[in-house]
mmCIF file of C-alpha atoms and ligand atoms in Angstrom:
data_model
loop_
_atom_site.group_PDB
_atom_site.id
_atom_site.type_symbol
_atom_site.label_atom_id
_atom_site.label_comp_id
_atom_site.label_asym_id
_atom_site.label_seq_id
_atom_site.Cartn_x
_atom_site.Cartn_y
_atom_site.Cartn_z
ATOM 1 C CA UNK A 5 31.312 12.463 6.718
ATOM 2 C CA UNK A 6 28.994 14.175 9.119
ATOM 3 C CA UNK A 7 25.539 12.319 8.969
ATOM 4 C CA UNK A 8 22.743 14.306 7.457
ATOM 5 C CA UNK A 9 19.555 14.933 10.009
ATOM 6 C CA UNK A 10 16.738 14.269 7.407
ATOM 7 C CA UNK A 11 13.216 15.788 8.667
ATOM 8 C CA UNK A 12 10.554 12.942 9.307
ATOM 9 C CA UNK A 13 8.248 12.570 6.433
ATOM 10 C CA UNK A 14 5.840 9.994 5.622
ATOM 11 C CA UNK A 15 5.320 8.491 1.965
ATOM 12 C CA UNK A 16 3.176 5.427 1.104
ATOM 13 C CA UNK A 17 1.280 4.404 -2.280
ATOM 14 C CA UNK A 18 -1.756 2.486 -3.363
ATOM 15 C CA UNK A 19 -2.230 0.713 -7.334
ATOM 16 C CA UNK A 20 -5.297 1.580 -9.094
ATOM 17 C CA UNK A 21 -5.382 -2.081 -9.898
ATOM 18 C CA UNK A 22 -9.036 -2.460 -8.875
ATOM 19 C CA UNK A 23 -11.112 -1.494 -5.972
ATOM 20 C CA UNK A 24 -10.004 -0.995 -2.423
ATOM 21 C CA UNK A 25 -10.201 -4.152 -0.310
ATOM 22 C CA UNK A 26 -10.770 -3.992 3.355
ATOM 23 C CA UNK A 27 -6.677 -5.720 3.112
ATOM 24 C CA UNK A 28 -5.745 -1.839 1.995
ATOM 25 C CA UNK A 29 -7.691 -0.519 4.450
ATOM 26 C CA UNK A 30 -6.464 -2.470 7.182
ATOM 27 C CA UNK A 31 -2.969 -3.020 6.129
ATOM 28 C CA UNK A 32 -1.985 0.469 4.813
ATOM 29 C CA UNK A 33 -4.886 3.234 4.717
ATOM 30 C CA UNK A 34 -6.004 3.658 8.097
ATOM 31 C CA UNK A 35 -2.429 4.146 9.600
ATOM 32 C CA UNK A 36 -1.973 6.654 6.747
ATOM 33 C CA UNK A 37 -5.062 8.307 8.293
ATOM 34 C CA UNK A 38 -3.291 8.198 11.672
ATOM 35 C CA UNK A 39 -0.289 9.802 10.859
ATOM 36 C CA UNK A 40 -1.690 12.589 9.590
ATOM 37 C CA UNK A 41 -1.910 13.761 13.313
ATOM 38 C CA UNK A 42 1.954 12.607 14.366
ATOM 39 C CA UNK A 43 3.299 15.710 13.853
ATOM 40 C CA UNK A 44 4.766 14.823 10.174
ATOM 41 C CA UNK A 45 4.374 16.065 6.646
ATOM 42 C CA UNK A 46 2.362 12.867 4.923
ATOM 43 C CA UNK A 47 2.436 12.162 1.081
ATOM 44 C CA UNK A 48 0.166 9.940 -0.575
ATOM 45 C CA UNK A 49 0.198 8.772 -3.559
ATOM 46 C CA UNK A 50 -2.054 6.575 -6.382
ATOM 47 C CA UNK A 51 0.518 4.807 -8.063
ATOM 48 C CA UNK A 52 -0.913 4.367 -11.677
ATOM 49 C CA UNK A 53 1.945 3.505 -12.691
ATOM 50 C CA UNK A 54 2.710 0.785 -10.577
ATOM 51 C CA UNK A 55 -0.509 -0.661 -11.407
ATOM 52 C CA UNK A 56 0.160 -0.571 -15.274
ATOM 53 C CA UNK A 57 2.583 -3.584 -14.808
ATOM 54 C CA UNK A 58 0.200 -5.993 -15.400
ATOM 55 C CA UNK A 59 -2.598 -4.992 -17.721
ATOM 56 C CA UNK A 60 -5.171 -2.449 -17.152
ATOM 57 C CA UNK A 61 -8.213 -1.806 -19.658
ATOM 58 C CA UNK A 62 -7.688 2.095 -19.989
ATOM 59 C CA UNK A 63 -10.970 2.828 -19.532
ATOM 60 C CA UNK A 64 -10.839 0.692 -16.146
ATOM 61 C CA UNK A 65 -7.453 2.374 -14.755
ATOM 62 C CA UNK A 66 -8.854 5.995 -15.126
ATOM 63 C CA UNK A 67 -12.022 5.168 -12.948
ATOM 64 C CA UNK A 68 -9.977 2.702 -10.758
ATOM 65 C CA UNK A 69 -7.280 5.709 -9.982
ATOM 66 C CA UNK A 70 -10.552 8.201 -9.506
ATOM 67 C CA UNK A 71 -11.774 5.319 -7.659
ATOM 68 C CA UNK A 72 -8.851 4.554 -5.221
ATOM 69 C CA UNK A 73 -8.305 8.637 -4.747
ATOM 70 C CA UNK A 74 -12.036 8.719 -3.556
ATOM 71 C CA UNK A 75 -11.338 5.795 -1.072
ATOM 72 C CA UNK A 76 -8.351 7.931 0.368
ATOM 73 C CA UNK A 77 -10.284 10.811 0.930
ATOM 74 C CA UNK A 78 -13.589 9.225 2.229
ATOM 75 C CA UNK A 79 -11.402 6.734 4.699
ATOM 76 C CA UNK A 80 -9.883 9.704 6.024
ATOM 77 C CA UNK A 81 -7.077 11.468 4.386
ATOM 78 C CA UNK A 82 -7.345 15.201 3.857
ATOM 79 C CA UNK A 83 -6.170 16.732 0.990
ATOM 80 C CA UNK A 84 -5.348 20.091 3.397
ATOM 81 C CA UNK A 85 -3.144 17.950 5.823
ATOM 82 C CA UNK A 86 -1.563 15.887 3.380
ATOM 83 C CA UNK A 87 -0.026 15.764 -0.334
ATOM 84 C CA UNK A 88 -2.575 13.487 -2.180
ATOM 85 C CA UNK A 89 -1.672 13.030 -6.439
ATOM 86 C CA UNK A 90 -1.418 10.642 -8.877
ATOM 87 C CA UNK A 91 1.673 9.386 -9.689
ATOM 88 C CA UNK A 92 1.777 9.806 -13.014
ATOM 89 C CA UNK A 93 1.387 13.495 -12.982
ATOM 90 C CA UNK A 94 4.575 14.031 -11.409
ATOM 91 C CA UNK A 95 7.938 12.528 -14.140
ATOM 92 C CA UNK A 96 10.533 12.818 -11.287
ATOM 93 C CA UNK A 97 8.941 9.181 -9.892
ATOM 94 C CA UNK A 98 9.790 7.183 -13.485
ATOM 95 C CA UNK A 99 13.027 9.629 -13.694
ATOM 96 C CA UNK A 100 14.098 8.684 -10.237
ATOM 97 C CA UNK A 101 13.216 4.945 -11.165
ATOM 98 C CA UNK A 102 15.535 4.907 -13.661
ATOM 99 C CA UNK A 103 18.619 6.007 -12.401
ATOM 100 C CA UNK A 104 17.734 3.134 -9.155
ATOM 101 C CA UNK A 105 17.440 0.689 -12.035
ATOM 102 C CA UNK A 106 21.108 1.383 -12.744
ATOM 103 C CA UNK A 107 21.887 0.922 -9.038
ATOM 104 C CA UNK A 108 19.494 -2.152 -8.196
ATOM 105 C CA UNK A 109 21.574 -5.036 -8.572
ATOM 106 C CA UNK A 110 19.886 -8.236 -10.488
ATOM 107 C CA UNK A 111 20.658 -10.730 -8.330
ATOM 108 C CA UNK A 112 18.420 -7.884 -5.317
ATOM 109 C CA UNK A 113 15.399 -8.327 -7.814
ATOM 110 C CA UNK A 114 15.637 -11.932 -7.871
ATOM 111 C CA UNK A 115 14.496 -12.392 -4.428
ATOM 112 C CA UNK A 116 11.469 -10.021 -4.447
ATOM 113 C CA UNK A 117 8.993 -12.762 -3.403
ATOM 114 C CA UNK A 118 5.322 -10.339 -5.283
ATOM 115 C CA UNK A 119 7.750 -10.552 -8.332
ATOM 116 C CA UNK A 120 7.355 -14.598 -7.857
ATOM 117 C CA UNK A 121 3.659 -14.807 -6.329
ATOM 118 C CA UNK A 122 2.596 -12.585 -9.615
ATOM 119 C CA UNK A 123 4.426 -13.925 -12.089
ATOM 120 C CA UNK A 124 4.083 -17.476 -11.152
ATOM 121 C CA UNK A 125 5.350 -20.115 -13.573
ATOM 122 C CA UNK A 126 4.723 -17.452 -16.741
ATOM 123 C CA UNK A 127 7.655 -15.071 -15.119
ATOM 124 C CA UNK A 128 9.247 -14.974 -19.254
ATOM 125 C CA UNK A 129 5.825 -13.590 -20.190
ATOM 126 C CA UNK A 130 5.587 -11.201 -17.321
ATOM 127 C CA UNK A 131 6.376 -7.578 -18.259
ATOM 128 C CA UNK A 132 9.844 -6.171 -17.248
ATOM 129 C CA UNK A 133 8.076 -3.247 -15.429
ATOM 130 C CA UNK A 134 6.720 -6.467 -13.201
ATOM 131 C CA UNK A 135 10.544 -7.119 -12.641
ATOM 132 C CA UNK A 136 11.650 -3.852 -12.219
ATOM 133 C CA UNK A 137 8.719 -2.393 -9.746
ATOM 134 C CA UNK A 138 10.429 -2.089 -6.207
ATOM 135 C CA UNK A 139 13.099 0.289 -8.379
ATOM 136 C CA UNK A 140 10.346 2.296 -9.023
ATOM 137 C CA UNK A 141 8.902 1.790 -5.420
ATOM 138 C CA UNK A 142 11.953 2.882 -3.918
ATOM 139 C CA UNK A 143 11.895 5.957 -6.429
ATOM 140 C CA UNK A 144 8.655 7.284 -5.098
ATOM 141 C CA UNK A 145 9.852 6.995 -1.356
ATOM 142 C CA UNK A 146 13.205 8.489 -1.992
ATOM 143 C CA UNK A 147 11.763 11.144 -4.449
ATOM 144 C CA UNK A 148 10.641 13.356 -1.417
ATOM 145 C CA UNK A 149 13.727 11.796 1.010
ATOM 146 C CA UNK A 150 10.713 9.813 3.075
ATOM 147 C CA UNK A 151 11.693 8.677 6.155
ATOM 148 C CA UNK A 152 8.737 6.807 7.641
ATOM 149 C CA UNK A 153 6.932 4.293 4.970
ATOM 150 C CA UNK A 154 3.254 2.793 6.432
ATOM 151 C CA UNK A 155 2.538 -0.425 4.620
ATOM 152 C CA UNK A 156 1.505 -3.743 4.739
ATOM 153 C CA UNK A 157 3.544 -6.921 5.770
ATOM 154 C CA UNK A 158 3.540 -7.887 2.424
ATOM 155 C CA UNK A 159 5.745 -4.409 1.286
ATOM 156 C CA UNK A 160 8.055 -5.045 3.916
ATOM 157 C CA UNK A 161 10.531 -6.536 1.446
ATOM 158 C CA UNK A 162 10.226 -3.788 -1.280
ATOM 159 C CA UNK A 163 10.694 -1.350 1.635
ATOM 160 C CA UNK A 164 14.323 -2.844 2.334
ATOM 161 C CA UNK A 165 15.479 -2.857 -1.298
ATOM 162 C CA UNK A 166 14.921 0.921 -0.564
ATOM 163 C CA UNK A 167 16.917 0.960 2.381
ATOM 164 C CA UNK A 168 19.413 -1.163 0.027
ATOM 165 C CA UNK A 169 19.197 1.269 -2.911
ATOM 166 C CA UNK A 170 19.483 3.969 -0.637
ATOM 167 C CA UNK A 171 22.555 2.776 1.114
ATOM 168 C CA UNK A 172 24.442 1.501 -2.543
ATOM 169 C CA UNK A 173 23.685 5.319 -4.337
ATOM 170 C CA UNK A 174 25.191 6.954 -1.113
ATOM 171 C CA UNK A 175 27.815 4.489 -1.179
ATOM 172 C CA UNK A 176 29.329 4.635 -4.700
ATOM 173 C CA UNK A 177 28.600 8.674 -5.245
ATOM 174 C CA UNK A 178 30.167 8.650 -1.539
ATOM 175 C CA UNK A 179 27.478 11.303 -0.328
ATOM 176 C CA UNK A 180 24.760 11.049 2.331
ATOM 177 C CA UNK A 181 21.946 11.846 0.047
ATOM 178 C CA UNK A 182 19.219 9.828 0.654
ATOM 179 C CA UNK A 183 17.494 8.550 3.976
ATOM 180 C CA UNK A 184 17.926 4.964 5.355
ATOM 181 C CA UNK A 185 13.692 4.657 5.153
ATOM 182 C CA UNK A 186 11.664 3.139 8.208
ATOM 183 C CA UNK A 187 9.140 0.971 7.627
ATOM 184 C CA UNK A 188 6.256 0.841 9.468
ATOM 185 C CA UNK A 189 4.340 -1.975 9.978
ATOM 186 C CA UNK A 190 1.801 -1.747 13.213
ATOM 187 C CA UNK A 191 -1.480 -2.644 14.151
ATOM 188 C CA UNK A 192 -3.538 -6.363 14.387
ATOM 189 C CA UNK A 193 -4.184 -6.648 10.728
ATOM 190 C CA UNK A 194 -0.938 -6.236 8.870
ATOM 191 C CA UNK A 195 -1.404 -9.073 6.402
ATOM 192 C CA UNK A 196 -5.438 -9.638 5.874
ATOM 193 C CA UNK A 197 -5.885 -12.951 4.306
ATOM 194 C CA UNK A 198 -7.912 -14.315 1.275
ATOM 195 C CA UNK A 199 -11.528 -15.354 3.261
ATOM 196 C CA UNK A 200 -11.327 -18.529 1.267
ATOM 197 C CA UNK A 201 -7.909 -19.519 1.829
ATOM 198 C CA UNK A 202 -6.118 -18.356 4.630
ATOM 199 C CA UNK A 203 -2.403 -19.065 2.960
ATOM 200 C CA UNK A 204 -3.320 -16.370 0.530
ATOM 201 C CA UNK A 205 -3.197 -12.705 1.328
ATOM 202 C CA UNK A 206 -6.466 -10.646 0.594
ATOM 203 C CA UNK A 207 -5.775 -8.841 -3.074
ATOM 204 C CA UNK A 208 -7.632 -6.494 -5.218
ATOM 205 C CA UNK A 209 -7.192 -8.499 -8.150
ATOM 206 C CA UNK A 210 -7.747 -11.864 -6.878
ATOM 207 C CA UNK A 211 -9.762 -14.695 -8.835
ATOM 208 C CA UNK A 212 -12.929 -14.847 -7.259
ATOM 209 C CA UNK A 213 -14.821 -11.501 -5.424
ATOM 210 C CA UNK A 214 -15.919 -14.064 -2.556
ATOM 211 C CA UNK A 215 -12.527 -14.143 -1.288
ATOM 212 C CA UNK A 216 -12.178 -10.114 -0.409
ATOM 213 C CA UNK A 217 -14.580 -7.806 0.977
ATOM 214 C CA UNK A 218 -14.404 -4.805 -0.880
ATOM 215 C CA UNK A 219 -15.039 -1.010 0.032
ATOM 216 C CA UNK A 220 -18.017 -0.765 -1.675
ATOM 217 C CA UNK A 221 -19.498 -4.030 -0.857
ATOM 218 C CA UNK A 222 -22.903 -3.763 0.855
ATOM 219 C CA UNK A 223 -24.196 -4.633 3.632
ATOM 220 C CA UNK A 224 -25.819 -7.927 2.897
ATOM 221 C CA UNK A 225 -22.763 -8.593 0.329
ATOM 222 C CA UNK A 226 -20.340 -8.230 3.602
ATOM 223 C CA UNK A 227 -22.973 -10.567 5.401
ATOM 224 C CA UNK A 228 -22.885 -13.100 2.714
ATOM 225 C CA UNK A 229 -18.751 -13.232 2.261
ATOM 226 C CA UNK A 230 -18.278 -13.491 6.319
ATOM 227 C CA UNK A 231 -20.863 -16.164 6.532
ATOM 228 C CA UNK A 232 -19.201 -18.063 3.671
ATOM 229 C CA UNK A 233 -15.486 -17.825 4.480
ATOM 230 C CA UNK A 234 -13.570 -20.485 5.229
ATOM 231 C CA UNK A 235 -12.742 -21.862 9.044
ATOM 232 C CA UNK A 236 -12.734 -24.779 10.706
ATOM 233 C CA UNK A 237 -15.188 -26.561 12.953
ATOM 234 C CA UNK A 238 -13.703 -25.441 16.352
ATOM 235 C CA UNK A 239 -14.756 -22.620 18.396
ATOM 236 C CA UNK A 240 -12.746 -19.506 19.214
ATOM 237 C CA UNK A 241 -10.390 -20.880 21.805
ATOM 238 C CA UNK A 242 -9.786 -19.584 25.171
ATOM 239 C CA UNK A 243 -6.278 -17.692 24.603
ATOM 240 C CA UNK A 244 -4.670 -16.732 21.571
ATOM 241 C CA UNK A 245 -2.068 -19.607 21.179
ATOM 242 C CA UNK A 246 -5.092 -21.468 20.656
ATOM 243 C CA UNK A 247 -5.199 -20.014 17.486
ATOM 244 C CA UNK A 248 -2.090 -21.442 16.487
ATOM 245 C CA UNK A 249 -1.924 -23.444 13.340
ATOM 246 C CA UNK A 250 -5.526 -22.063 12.711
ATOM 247 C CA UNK A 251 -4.926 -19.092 9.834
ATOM 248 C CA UNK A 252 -8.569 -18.856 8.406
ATOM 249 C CA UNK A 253 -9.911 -17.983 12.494
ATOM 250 C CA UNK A 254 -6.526 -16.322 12.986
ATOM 251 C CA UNK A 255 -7.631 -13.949 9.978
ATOM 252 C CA UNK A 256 -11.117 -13.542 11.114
ATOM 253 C CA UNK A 257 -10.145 -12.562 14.682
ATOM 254 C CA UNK A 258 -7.362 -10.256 13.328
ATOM 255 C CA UNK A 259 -10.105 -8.297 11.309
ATOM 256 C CA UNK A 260 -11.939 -7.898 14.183
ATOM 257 C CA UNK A 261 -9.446 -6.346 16.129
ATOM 258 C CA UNK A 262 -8.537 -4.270 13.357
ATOM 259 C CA UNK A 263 -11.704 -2.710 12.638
ATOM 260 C CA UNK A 264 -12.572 -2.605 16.273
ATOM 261 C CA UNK A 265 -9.146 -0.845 17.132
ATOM 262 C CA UNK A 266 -8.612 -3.195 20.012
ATOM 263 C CA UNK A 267 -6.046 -6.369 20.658
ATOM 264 C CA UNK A 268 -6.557 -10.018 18.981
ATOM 265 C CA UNK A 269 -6.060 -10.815 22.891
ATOM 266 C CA UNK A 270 -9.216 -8.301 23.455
ATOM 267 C CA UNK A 271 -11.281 -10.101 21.491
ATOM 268 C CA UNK A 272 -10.882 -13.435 22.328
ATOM 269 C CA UNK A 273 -11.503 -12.706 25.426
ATOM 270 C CA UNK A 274 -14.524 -11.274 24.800
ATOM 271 C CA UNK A 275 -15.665 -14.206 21.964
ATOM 272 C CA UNK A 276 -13.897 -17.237 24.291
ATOM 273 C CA UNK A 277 -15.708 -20.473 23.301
ATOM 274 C CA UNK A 278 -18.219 -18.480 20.874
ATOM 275 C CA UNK A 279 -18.994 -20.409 17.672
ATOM 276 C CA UNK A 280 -18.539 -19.424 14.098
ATOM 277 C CA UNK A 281 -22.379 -19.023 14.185
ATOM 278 C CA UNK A 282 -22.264 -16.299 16.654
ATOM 279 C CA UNK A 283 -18.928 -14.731 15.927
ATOM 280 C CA UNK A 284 -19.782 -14.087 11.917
ATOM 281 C CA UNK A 285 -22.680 -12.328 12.324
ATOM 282 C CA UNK A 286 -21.179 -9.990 14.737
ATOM 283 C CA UNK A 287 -17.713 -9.690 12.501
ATOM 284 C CA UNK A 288 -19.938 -8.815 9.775
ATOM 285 C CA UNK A 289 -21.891 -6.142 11.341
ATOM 286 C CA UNK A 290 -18.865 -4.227 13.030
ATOM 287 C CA UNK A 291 -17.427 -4.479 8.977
ATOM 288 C CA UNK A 292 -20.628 -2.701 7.785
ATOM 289 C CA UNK A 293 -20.697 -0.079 10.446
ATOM 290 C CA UNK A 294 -17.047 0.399 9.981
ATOM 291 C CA UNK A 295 -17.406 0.709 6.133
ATOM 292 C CA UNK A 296 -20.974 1.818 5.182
ATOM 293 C CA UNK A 297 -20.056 5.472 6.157
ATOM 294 C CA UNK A 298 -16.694 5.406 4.047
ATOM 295 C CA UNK A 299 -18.461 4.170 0.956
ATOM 296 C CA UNK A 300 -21.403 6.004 1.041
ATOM 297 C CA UNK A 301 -18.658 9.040 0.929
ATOM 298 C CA UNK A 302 -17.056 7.044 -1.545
ATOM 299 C CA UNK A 303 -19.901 7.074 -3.798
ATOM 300 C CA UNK A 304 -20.798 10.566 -3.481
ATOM 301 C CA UNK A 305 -17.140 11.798 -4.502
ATOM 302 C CA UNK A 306 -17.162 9.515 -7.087
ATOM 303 C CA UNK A 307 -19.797 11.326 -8.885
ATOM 304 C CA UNK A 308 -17.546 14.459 -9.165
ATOM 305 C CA UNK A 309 -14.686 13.429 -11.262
ATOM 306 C CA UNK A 310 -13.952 17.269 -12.243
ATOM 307 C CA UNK A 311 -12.859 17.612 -8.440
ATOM 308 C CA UNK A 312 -11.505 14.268 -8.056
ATOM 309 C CA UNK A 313 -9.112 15.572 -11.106
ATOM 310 C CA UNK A 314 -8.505 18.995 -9.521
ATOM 311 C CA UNK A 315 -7.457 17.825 -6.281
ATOM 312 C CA UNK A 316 -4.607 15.183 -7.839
ATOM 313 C CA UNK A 317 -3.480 18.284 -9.938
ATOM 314 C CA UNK A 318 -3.041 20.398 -7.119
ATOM 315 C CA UNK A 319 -1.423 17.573 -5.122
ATOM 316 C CA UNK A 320 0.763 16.710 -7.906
ATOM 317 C CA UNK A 321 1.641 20.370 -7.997
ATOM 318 C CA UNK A 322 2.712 20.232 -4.423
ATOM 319 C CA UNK A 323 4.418 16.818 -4.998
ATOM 320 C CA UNK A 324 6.782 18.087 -8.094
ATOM 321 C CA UNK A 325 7.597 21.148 -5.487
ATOM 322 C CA UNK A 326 9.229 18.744 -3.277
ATOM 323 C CA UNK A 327 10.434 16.176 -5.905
ATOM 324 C CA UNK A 328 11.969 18.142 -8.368
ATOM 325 C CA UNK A 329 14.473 19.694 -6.983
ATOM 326 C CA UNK A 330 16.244 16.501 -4.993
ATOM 327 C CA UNK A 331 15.544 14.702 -8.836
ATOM 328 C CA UNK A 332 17.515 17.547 -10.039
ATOM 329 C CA UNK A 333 20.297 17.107 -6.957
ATOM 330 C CA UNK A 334 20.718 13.601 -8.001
ATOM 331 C CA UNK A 335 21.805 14.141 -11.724
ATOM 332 C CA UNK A 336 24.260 16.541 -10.466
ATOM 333 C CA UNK A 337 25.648 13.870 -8.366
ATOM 334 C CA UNK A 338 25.460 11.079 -11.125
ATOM 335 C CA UNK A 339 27.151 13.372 -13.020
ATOM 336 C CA UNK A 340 24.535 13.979 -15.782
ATOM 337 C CA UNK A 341 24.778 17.548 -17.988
ATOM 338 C CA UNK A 342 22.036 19.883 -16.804
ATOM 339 C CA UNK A 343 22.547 23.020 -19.177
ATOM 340 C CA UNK A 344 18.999 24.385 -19.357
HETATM 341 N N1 AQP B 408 -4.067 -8.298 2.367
HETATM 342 C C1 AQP B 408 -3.449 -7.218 2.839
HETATM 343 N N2 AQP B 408 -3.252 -7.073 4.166
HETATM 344 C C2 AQP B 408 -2.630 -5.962 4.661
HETATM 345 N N3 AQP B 408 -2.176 -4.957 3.881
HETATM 346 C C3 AQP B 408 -2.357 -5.063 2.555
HETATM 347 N N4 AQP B 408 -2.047 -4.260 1.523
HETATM 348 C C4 AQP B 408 -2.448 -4.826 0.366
HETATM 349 N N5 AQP B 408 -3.038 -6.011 0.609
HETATM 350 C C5 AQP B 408 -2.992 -6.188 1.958
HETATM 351 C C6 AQP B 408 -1.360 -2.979 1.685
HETATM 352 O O1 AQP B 408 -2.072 -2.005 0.945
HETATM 353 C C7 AQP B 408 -1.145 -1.048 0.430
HETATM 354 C C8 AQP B 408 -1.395 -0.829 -1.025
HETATM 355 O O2 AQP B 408 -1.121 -2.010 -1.733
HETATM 356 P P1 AQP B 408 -1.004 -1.957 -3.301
HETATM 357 O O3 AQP B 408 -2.311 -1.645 -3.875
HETATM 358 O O4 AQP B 408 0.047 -1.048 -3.716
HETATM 359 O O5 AQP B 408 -0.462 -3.349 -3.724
HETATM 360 P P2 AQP B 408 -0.651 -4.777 -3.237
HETATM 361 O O6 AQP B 408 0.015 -4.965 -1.920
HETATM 362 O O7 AQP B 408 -0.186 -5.666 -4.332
HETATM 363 O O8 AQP B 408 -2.239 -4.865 -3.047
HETATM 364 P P3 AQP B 408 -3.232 -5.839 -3.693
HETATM 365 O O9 AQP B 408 -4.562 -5.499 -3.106
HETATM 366 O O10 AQP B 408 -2.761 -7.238 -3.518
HETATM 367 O O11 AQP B 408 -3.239 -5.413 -5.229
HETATM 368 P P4 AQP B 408 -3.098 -6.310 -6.525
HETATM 369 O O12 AQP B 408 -4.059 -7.443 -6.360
HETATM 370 O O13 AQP B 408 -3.467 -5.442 -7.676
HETATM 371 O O14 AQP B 408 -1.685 -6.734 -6.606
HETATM 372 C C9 AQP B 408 0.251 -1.578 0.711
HETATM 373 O O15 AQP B 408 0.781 -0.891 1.822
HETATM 374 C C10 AQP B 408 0.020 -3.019 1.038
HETATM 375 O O16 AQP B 408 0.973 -3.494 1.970
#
């Protein structure tokens, strides 16, 4: 079978689980922003329901998902270079999700490690959407045949039970249908850490608000979080190795270099021997001027939900466009009546 030449195109998603952390910004958004300019059609999408497999107060996941497309839009990505929806709004996702839940095998989803860190020891109380999620993950990449998927470290394992899904659908219908999707996973701050625990990655919904810094924290909020997060007595070290073994300054220093679009090795060489007194204060106000202009954006969009509504419909439009018809491609090849 000759191999099929699929044209580059970029998907990634984001939950409405809560607000943006600076972990989404770092991790995921700004290479979304990025790519915009690489030459490649880019789709983003608020996953609503993704975030709906753990409980959401209703009233709390419509203003998170208004929320979250603000955040996009303020950080950065244009609704006139790129596809930008809810992912509600457009059925092929939970269609396509289904028919990957027939080809996901159970013994795949038992080794999703989020399925473990979120379900802990209550995994018979979690919900089976929980379970099922990187089905319906690997449904919204392969709904518009993405080839490129920017994420954080922590996705990388959802992004290869795509490639696996992917590969097994191909396999058994013997076609070359869907892409073998990239992941990609660049830049200093892939996995942002919990400020007050630096085994912990930085979440959204995490227990206490002193262990993030979120989007629309203020200034003196940012201050206050930096000042109190967790490190250890030494000072920044004169090379990068000496970071080793060190996550909570490892974490700090990655933000840094994240927000300051330069090397970890960049700015240790700048903050060589500098104590936690010197280098907090000066994390804290490259955060602010990094994020005060995003939020104050945020905040004004926020306060038009009529366009924040009109521009998901008329992404969703162009989403369902794209969608639909390689939805409608696979039931022919499953083998599924279509007579209207
Ligand atoms: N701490 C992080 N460091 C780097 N990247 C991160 N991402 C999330 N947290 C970090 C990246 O952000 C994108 C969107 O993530 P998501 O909202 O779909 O889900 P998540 O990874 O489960 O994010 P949260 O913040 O931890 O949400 P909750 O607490 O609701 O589960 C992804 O590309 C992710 O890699």
């Amino acid at each position: 079978m000759a191999e099929t030449t699929f044209t580059p195109r970029v998907f990634s998603g984001i939950k409405p689980s809560g607000g943006l952390t600076l972990g989404n910004y770092l991790g995921a958004i700004k290479r979304w922003v990025e790519m915009q300019g690489e030459g490649m059609e880019t789709i983003y999408c608020v996953v609503d329901l993704h975030a709906i497999t753990v409980w959401q107060d209703p009233h709390d996941l419509r203003a998170g998902t208004r929320e979250v497309m603000a955040g996009l839009i303020a950080a950065g990505i244009d609704p006139e270079k790129s596809i930008l929806f809810n992912q509600s709004q457009v059925p092929a996702h939970a269609e396509l999700g289904w028919i990957f839940n027939c080809v996901a095998r159970v013994g795949w989803m038992n080794r999703m490690t989020q399925f473990k860190d979120k379900a802990g020891k209550n995994a018979e109380k979690a919900s089976l959407g929980l379970y099922a999620y990187p089905a319906l993950m690997a449904a919204d990449i392969l709904a518009y045949h993405a080839t490129h998927v920017p994420v954080g470290e922590d996705q990388k394992q959802h992004v290869e039970l795509t490639r696996d899904i992917a590969t097994k659908f191909n396999h058994d219908y013997k076609v070359d249908f869907f892409p073998i999707t990239e992941p990609v996973i660049e830049g200093p701050a892939t996995r942002v850490m919990n400020l007050r625990d630096g085994s912990k990655k930085m979440s959204k919904s995490g227990e206490s608000d002193m262990e993030r810094i979120n989007m629309l924290d203020d200034a003196a909020t940012i201050a206050k979080k930096f000042k109190k997060a967790r490190t250890d007595p030494d000072p920044l070290p004169e090379t990068l190795d000496g970071l080793a073994g060190r996550p909570e300054a490892r974490n700090l220093v990655d933000i840094y270099a994240g927000l300051a679009d330069i090397t970890p090795e960049a700015v240790i060489a700048e903050y060589a021997g500098a104590g936690w007194g010197r280098f907090k204060p000066a994390l804290a106000d490259l955060a602010v001027a990094k994020l005060a202009p995003i939020s104050e954006e945020m905040k004004r969009l926020m306060a038009d939900a009529g366009e924040l509504d009109r521009l998901m419909a008329r992404g969703a439009d162009q989403a369902e466009a794209i969608a639909r018809p390689i939805l409608e491609r696979t039931y022919d090849i499953v083998g599924l009546v279509r007579s209207r």
